[in-house]
mmCIF file of C-alpha atoms in Angstrom:
data_model
loop_
_atom_site.group_PDB
_atom_site.id
_atom_site.type_symbol
_atom_site.label_atom_id
_atom_site.label_comp_id
_atom_site.label_asym_id
_atom_site.label_seq_id
_atom_site.Cartn_x
_atom_site.Cartn_y
_atom_site.Cartn_z
ATOM 1 C CA MET R 1 55.303 135.695 -11.070
ATOM 2 C CA THR R 2 57.022 132.349 -9.951
ATOM 3 C CA PHE R 3 57.873 130.948 -6.661
ATOM 4 C CA GLY R 4 59.993 128.048 -5.666
ATOM 5 C CA LEU R 5 58.472 124.994 -4.111
ATOM 6 C CA SER R 6 60.406 124.200 -0.982
ATOM 7 C CA GLN R 7 61.595 120.501 -0.523
ATOM 8 C CA PRO R 8 62.516 118.519 2.696
ATOM 9 C CA PRO R 9 66.198 117.716 3.263
ATOM 10 C CA LYS R 10 67.346 114.805 1.636
ATOM 11 C CA ALA R 11 70.002 112.388 1.953
ATOM 12 C CA ARG R 12 73.455 113.157 0.330
ATOM 13 C CA PRO R 13 73.330 112.112 -3.201
ATOM 14 C CA LYS R 14 75.872 109.184 -4.525
ATOM 15 C CA PRO R 15 78.896 109.834 -6.663
ATOM 16 C CA GLY R 16 77.663 110.737 -9.939
ATOM 17 C CA GLN R 17 73.797 111.347 -8.902
ATOM 18 C CA VAL R 18 72.403 114.495 -10.306
ATOM 19 C CA ASP R 19 69.508 116.004 -8.260
ATOM 20 C CA ALA R 20 66.622 117.310 -10.425
ATOM 21 C CA PRO R 21 66.244 121.032 -9.988
ATOM 22 C CA VAL R 22 63.193 122.458 -8.052
ATOM 23 C CA ARG R 23 60.371 122.700 -10.351
ATOM 24 C CA LEU R 24 59.030 126.454 -10.255
ATOM 25 C CA LEU R 25 55.288 127.152 -9.376
ATOM 26 C CA ASP R 26 54.130 129.358 -12.059
ATOM 27 C CA LEU R 27 51.161 131.615 -10.809
ATOM 28 C CA SER R 28 50.948 133.622 -13.788
ATOM 29 C CA GLY R 29 49.299 131.185 -15.758
ATOM 30 C CA ARG R 30 52.026 131.152 -18.276
ATOM 31 C CA GLU R 31 51.861 127.560 -18.731
ATOM 32 C CA ARG R 32 48.404 127.558 -19.710
ATOM 33 C CA GLN R 33 49.044 130.258 -22.123
ATOM 34 C CA LEU R 34 51.902 128.200 -23.719
ATOM 35 C CA ARG R 35 49.995 125.085 -23.502
ATOM 36 C CA GLY R 36 49.660 124.281 -27.264
ATOM 37 C CA ALA R 37 53.512 125.085 -27.690
ATOM 38 C CA MET R 38 54.637 122.779 -24.873
ATOM 39 C CA MET R 39 52.626 119.912 -26.355
ATOM 40 C CA ALA R 40 54.185 120.802 -29.609
ATOM 41 C CA MET R 41 57.748 121.036 -27.974
ATOM 42 C CA ASP R 42 57.067 117.414 -26.279
ATOM 43 C CA ARG R 43 56.364 115.782 -29.861
ATOM 44 C CA ILE R 44 59.699 117.591 -30.931
ATOM 45 C CA GLY R 45 61.483 115.939 -28.284
ATOM 46 C CA THR R 46 60.465 112.590 -29.434
ATOM 47 C CA SER R 47 60.988 113.040 -32.630
ATOM 48 C CA PHE R 48 64.495 114.665 -32.031
ATOM 49 C CA ALA R 49 65.400 111.765 -29.799
ATOM 50 C CA ARG R 50 64.732 109.242 -32.705
ATOM 51 C CA TYR R 51 66.679 111.195 -35.354
ATOM 52 C CA ALA R 52 69.569 111.995 -33.153
ATOM 53 C CA ARG R 53 70.644 108.447 -33.081
ATOM 54 C CA ARG R 54 71.604 108.758 -36.721
ATOM 55 C CA SER R 55 73.698 111.717 -35.367
ATOM 56 C CA MET R 56 75.239 109.701 -32.736
ATOM 57 C CA PRO R 57 76.087 106.319 -33.795
ATOM 58 C CA PHE R 58 78.109 105.451 -31.052
ATOM 59 C CA LEU R 59 74.827 105.059 -29.130
ATOM 60 C CA VAL R 60 73.539 102.352 -31.160
ATOM 61 C CA ARG R 61 76.836 100.612 -30.656
ATOM 62 C CA ASN R 62 76.699 101.028 -26.854
ATOM 63 C CA ARG R 63 72.966 100.244 -26.785
ATOM 64 C CA ALA R 64 71.906 103.670 -25.370
ATOM 65 C CA ARG R 65 69.173 105.823 -26.283
ATOM 66 C CA LEU R 66 67.930 109.500 -25.671
ATOM 67 C CA VAL R 67 64.829 109.577 -23.309
ATOM 68 C CA PRO R 68 63.136 112.981 -23.466
ATOM 69 C CA ALA R 69 61.932 114.309 -20.151
ATOM 70 C CA THR R 70 59.307 117.081 -18.993
ATOM 71 C CA VAL R 71 58.954 120.197 -20.982
ATOM 72 C CA GLN R 72 59.666 123.295 -18.781
ATOM 73 C CA ILE R 73 59.458 126.718 -19.277
ATOM 74 C CA ALA R 74 62.918 128.387 -18.549
ATOM 75 C CA PRO R 75 64.290 131.869 -18.707
ATOM 76 C CA ILE R 76 66.913 132.359 -21.421
ATOM 77 C CA ALA R 77 69.511 133.046 -18.986
ATOM 78 C CA SER R 78 69.367 130.102 -16.693
ATOM 79 C CA ASP R 79 71.783 127.151 -16.993
ATOM 80 C CA PRO R 80 70.095 124.177 -15.160
ATOM 81 C CA GLY R 81 71.073 120.701 -15.250
ATOM 82 C CA GLU R 82 74.981 121.109 -15.022
ATOM 83 C CA PRO R 83 75.981 118.062 -13.209
ATOM 84 C CA ALA R 84 79.868 119.051 -13.092
ATOM 85 C CA GLU R 85 82.169 121.558 -13.923
ATOM 86 C CA GLY R 86 83.805 121.590 -17.577
ATOM 87 C CA PRO R 87 83.039 122.645 -21.053
ATOM 88 C CA THR R 88 79.552 122.424 -22.687
ATOM 89 C CA PHE R 89 78.744 122.629 -26.423
ATOM 90 C CA SER R 90 75.526 124.420 -28.154
ATOM 91 C CA VAL R 91 74.280 125.217 -31.810
ATOM 92 C CA THR R 92 71.693 127.717 -32.125
ATOM 93 C CA ILE R 93 69.036 127.421 -35.479
ATOM 94 C CA GLY R 94 66.990 130.096 -36.400
ATOM 95 C CA THR R 95 64.581 131.327 -39.301
ATOM 96 C CA SER R 96 65.517 133.821 -41.615
ATOM 97 C CA ASP R 97 63.517 136.606 -40.035
ATOM 98 C CA ALA R 98 64.948 135.795 -36.646
ATOM 99 C CA MET R 99 61.481 135.658 -35.215
ATOM 100 C CA ALA R 100 62.382 132.097 -33.928
ATOM 101 C CA TRP R 101 64.931 130.122 -32.347
ATOM 102 C CA ALA R 102 65.978 126.893 -31.208
ATOM 103 C CA SER R 103 69.108 125.269 -29.640
ATOM 104 C CA VAL R 104 70.922 122.005 -29.094
ATOM 105 C CA LYS R 105 73.192 122.103 -25.915
ATOM 106 C CA LEU R 106 75.230 118.947 -24.612
ATOM 107 C CA ASN R 107 76.324 119.103 -21.134
ATOM 108 C CA VAL R 108 79.637 118.218 -19.920
ATOM 109 C CA HIS R 109 79.133 114.421 -19.861
ATOM 110 C CA ALA R 110 77.449 114.452 -23.032
ATOM 111 C CA VAL R 111 80.424 116.384 -24.558
ATOM 112 C CA SER R 112 82.962 113.856 -23.065
ATOM 113 C CA ALA R 113 80.794 110.622 -24.223
ATOM 114 C CA THR R 114 80.476 112.274 -27.768
ATOM 115 C CA LEU R 115 84.117 113.083 -27.989
ATOM 116 C CA GLU R 116 84.928 109.405 -26.754
ATOM 117 C CA GLY R 117 82.636 107.746 -29.068
ATOM 118 C CA ALA R 118 83.132 109.755 -32.084
ATOM 119 C CA LEU R 119 86.701 108.703 -31.748
ATOM 120 C CA GLY R 120 85.864 104.757 -31.592
ATOM 121 C CA GLY R 121 86.013 104.551 -28.093
ATOM 122 C CA SER R 122 83.582 103.352 -25.555
ATOM 123 C CA PRO R 123 81.475 106.488 -23.967
ATOM 124 C CA ASN R 124 80.568 103.990 -21.263
ATOM 125 C CA ALA R 125 84.279 104.272 -19.992
ATOM 126 C CA THR R 126 84.898 106.617 -17.013
ATOM 127 C CA PRO R 127 85.499 109.930 -18.260
ATOM 128 C CA ALA R 128 88.637 111.473 -17.495
ATOM 129 C CA PRO R 129 87.975 115.145 -15.984
ATOM 130 C CA PHE R 130 88.604 118.175 -18.379
ATOM 131 C CA THR R 131 92.017 119.714 -17.373
ATOM 132 C CA GLN R 132 91.110 122.874 -19.096
ATOM 133 C CA PRO R 133 87.964 124.791 -19.005
ATOM 134 C CA GLU R 134 87.908 125.540 -22.667
ATOM 135 C CA LEU R 135 87.606 122.838 -25.613
ATOM 136 C CA THR R 136 90.886 122.373 -27.603
ATOM 137 C CA PRO R 137 90.009 123.475 -31.805
ATOM 138 C CA ALA R 138 90.406 119.726 -32.554
ATOM 139 C CA GLN R 139 87.777 118.760 -29.987
ATOM 140 C CA ARG R 140 85.718 121.710 -30.817
ATOM 141 C CA ALA R 141 85.969 120.730 -34.886
ATOM 142 C CA LEU R 142 84.527 117.209 -33.875
ATOM 143 C CA LEU R 143 81.816 118.574 -31.742
ATOM 144 C CA THR R 144 80.753 121.110 -34.281
ATOM 145 C CA ARG R 145 80.253 118.333 -36.859
ATOM 146 C CA VAL R 146 78.324 116.550 -34.406
ATOM 147 C CA GLY R 147 76.399 119.357 -33.268
ATOM 148 C CA HIS R 148 75.537 120.821 -36.549
ATOM 149 C CA SER R 149 74.048 117.316 -37.421
ATOM 150 C CA LEU R 150 72.215 117.338 -34.241
ATOM 151 C CA ALA R 151 70.874 120.738 -34.978
ATOM 152 C CA ASN R 152 69.870 119.622 -38.193
ATOM 153 C CA ASP R 153 67.687 116.733 -36.648
ATOM 154 C CA LEU R 154 65.932 119.382 -34.485
ATOM 155 C CA GLY R 155 65.393 121.688 -37.236
ATOM 156 C CA THR R 156 63.865 118.630 -39.222
ATOM 157 C CA ALA R 157 61.675 117.756 -35.994
ATOM 158 C CA ILE R 158 60.457 121.518 -35.741
ATOM 159 C CA ARG R 159 59.549 121.554 -39.367
ATOM 160 C CA GLU R 160 57.353 118.470 -39.392
ATOM 161 C CA GLU R 161 55.750 119.585 -36.041
ATOM 162 C CA VAL R 162 54.803 123.264 -36.591
ATOM 163 C CA GLY R 163 56.193 124.150 -40.214
ATOM 164 C CA LEU R 164 58.965 126.364 -39.190
ATOM 165 C CA THR R 165 62.057 126.121 -41.390
ATOM 166 C CA MET R 166 65.677 127.136 -39.276
ATOM 167 C CA THR R 167 69.151 126.891 -40.399
ATOM 168 C CA ILE R 168 72.414 126.950 -38.295
ATOM 169 C CA LEU R 169 73.031 130.276 -37.135
ATOM 170 C CA ALA R 170 76.848 131.641 -36.574
ATOM 171 C CA PRO R 171 77.568 131.970 -32.774
ATOM 172 C CA ASP R 172 77.798 135.892 -32.995
ATOM 173 C CA ALA R 173 74.513 136.040 -34.755
ATOM 174 C CA SER R 174 72.766 133.787 -31.960
ATOM 175 C CA SER R 175 74.156 135.621 -29.079
ATOM 176 C CA HIS R 176 71.529 138.354 -29.432
ATOM 177 C CA THR R 177 68.554 136.401 -31.153
ATOM 178 C CA THR R 178 67.974 134.037 -28.090
ATOM 179 C CA LYS R 179 67.247 136.795 -25.597
ATOM 180 C CA SER R 180 64.336 138.094 -26.897
ATOM 181 C CA SER R 181 61.804 135.719 -24.389
ATOM 182 C CA ASP R 182 61.445 132.847 -22.380
ATOM 183 C CA ALA R 183 62.207 129.477 -23.900
ATOM 184 C CA LEU R 184 60.736 126.078 -23.606
ATOM 185 C CA GLU R 185 63.573 123.585 -22.595
ATOM 186 C CA LEU R 186 63.298 119.813 -22.652
ATOM 187 C CA ALA R 187 66.260 117.632 -21.445
ATOM 188 C CA CYS R 188 66.847 114.564 -23.638
ATOM 189 C CA HIS R 189 69.063 112.073 -20.811
ATOM 190 C CA ILE R 190 71.074 109.648 -22.690
ATOM 191 C CA ASP R 191 70.265 106.335 -20.840
ATOM 192 C CA GLY R 192 72.593 103.621 -20.869
ATOM 193 C CA LEU R 193 75.852 105.378 -19.943
ATOM 194 C CA GLN R 194 77.425 105.408 -16.238
ATOM 195 C CA VAL R 195 77.347 109.083 -16.780
ATOM 196 C CA PRO R 196 74.644 111.512 -16.612
ATOM 197 C CA ALA R 197 74.725 112.764 -19.963
ATOM 198 C CA SER R 198 71.825 114.903 -21.675
ATOM 199 C CA ILE R 199 71.341 116.921 -24.345
ATOM 200 C CA ILE R 200 69.031 119.799 -23.624
ATOM 201 C CA ILE R 201 67.044 121.338 -26.579
ATOM 202 C CA SER R 202 65.408 124.560 -26.354
ATOM 203 C CA ALA R 203 62.962 126.930 -28.396
ATOM 204 C CA SER R 204 61.384 130.516 -28.393
ATOM 205 C CA ALA R 205 58.038 129.772 -26.639
ATOM 206 C CA GLU R 206 55.980 132.456 -28.065
ATOM 207 C CA ALA R 207 57.070 131.506 -31.633
ATOM 208 C CA LEU R 208 56.472 128.122 -31.178
ATOM 209 C CA GLU R 209 53.193 128.846 -29.864
ATOM 210 C CA VAL R 210 52.140 130.919 -32.857
ATOM 211 C CA ALA R 211 53.546 128.455 -35.251
ATOM 212 C CA ALA R 212 51.731 125.502 -33.655
ATOM 213 C CA ARG R 213 48.389 127.528 -33.892
ATOM 214 C CA GLU R 214 48.965 128.547 -37.462
ATOM 215 C CA HIS R 215 50.113 125.097 -38.493
ATOM 216 C CA GLY R 216 47.122 123.377 -36.945
ATOM 217 C CA THR R 217 48.930 121.635 -34.166
ATOM 218 C CA GLY R 218 48.048 123.622 -31.226
ATOM 219 C CA ILE R 219 44.849 123.893 -29.317
ATOM 220 C CA ASP R 220 42.277 126.643 -28.776
ATOM 221 C CA ALA R 221 42.712 128.590 -25.522
ATOM 222 C CA ALA R 222 38.848 128.223 -25.311
ATOM 223 C CA GLN R 223 39.075 124.278 -25.325
ATOM 224 C CA GLY R 224 40.196 122.351 -22.254
ATOM 225 C CA ASP R 225 43.523 120.813 -22.200
ATOM 226 C CA PRO R 226 43.280 117.396 -24.620
ATOM 227 C CA ARG R 227 45.603 115.839 -21.779
ATOM 228 C CA VAL R 228 43.034 116.426 -19.285
ATOM 229 C CA ALA R 229 40.414 114.696 -21.549
ATOM 230 C CA GLU R 230 42.631 111.647 -21.854
ATOM 231 C CA ALA R 231 43.424 111.324 -18.384
ATOM 232 C CA LEU R 232 39.378 111.515 -17.583
ATOM 233 C CA ARG R 233 38.955 108.285 -20.221
ATOM 234 C CA GLU R 234 41.097 106.135 -17.873
ATOM 235 C CA VAL R 235 39.286 107.031 -14.813
ATOM 236 C CA PRO R 236 37.315 103.868 -13.671
ATOM 237 C CA LEU R 237 33.868 104.160 -12.957
ATOM 238 C CA GLU R 238 31.363 101.624 -11.668
ATOM 239 C CA VAL R 239 28.278 100.151 -13.768
ATOM 240 C CA VAL R 240 25.619 98.569 -11.966
ATOM 241 C CA ALA R 241 22.871 96.450 -13.904
ATOM 242 C CA GLU R 242 19.750 96.366 -11.590
ATOM 243 C CA LEU R 243 17.564 93.436 -12.070
ATOM 244 C CA GLY R 244 14.946 94.721 -9.360
ATOM 245 C CA ARG R 245 14.242 95.922 -5.834
ATOM 246 C CA ILE R 246 12.084 94.586 -2.872
ATOM 247 C CA SER R 247 11.645 95.956 0.807
ATOM 248 C CA VAL R 248 11.531 93.629 3.746
ATOM 249 C CA GLY R 249 11.086 94.104 7.227
ATOM 250 C CA LEU R 250 13.904 93.549 9.652
ATOM 251 C CA ARG R 251 12.374 90.481 11.232
ATOM 252 C CA ARG R 252 12.341 88.631 7.949
ATOM 253 C CA LEU R 253 15.535 89.739 7.041
ATOM 254 C CA LEU R 254 17.320 87.964 10.026
ATOM 255 C CA ALA R 255 15.123 85.122 9.276
ATOM 256 C CA PHE R 256 16.949 84.463 5.949
ATOM 257 C CA ARG R 257 18.297 81.128 5.343
ATOM 258 C CA VAL R 258 20.464 79.225 2.644
ATOM 259 C CA GLY R 259 17.864 78.088 0.032
ATOM 260 C CA ASP R 260 15.203 80.946 0.477
ATOM 261 C CA VAL R 261 13.931 82.474 -2.696
ATOM 262 C CA LEU R 262 13.604 86.283 -2.951
ATOM 263 C CA ARG R 263 10.694 87.023 -5.656
ATOM 264 C CA LEU R 264 11.424 90.340 -7.220
ATOM 265 C CA THR R 265 8.558 92.610 -8.936
ATOM 266 C CA THR R 266 10.669 92.289 -12.445
ATOM 267 C CA ALA R 267 9.530 90.021 -15.091
ATOM 268 C CA THR R 268 12.170 87.930 -17.074
ATOM 269 C CA ASP R 269 11.254 90.105 -20.122
ATOM 270 C CA ASP R 270 11.269 93.427 -18.347
ATOM 271 C CA PRO R 271 13.864 95.866 -18.905
ATOM 272 C CA VAL R 272 17.028 96.448 -16.610
ATOM 273 C CA SER R 273 18.089 99.654 -15.833
ATOM 274 C CA VAL R 274 21.993 100.146 -16.143
ATOM 275 C CA ARG R 275 23.555 103.026 -13.819
ATOM 276 C CA LEU R 276 27.040 104.420 -14.501
ATOM 277 C CA ALA R 277 28.611 105.819 -11.026
ATOM 278 C CA GLY R 278 24.830 105.965 -9.613
ATOM 279 C CA VAL R 279 23.090 107.511 -12.469
ATOM 280 C CA GLU R 280 20.900 105.964 -14.968
ATOM 281 C CA LYS R 281 22.324 105.905 -18.268
ATOM 282 C CA PHE R 282 20.984 102.956 -20.273
ATOM 283 C CA VAL R 283 18.300 100.384 -20.149
ATOM 284 C CA GLY R 284 19.259 96.823 -21.472
ATOM 285 C CA ALA R 285 17.913 93.197 -21.119
ATOM 286 C CA PRO R 286 19.333 90.344 -19.444
ATOM 287 C CA ILE R 287 21.135 87.611 -21.655
ATOM 288 C CA LEU R 288 23.531 84.561 -21.480
ATOM 289 C CA SER R 289 26.952 85.434 -23.235
ATOM 290 C CA ARG R 290 29.705 82.595 -23.160
ATOM 291 C CA GLY R 291 27.851 80.794 -20.324
ATOM 292 C CA GLN R 292 27.788 83.737 -18.372
ATOM 293 C CA LEU R 293 24.932 86.113 -17.242
ATOM 294 C CA ALA R 294 25.190 89.502 -19.259
ATOM 295 C CA ILE R 295 23.368 92.343 -20.047
ATOM 296 C CA GLU R 296 22.394 93.609 -23.491
ATOM 297 C CA ILE R 297 22.168 97.278 -24.144
ATOM 298 C CA ARG R 298 18.840 98.211 -25.837
ATOM 299 C CA SER R 299 18.760 102.006 -25.433
ATOM 300 C CA ARG R 300 19.535 105.314 -23.803
ATOM 301 C CA SER R 301 17.783 106.536 -20.676
#
């Protein structure tokens, strides 16, 4: 069960600007169930973005790069992120047992940039609008060559990450293969072009989850999310080394003057308590380190 998160009205987008789709709030725990697959898909997207530069050399010529976005769970029938009307192009790959599939899809701006760049032109030029709803045979032949290369790049990234071997499927064979379950979807935006071109990669969510666990790249459901543990390591905590404590009356406190000496009950060779976020964790000793007063940890409390 999913609910859309409502957003306040926004200003009218500028020409060429694409609004990000509303992120769905998953109340079914689907993201928790597919946590390992989503982490594997994130790494697959990073590898694919690196490999795809070889299949699209015009990106290097124009100093453009693929930037993976966030992995999302999307129904197979969804078609998010289309910035304008026009033809798209996709290639589907799958395993020999038809239990797992993945796909590469070029949105209309990526199609235009690929056609222009593959023919030696500049994909950064303002593309002319498509006058026909369908690709011509020549355009489709060129995109098929590039699309198959991108699909092989995706297959390589998947095989390296979860051990699944996929091959390119015929268009008629992929129509029913990709409707069996939810998909994980990741958009790789082409950064450096004047148009919002994106290559969207998708994969069968459950098949990727199973493969990730069998290949040892997934995470046990009983364990916590390692992303949370990694984030907790960056949380700042206050460390206090306590040299000693004394109690004084208010009258004496108000009489303090510059130069007065406060004598602590701690001797110079007594251990020092080290508190972490208010909790005593270590026992140390005061020393000098590079001309600064420091605490040397001697033991745990």
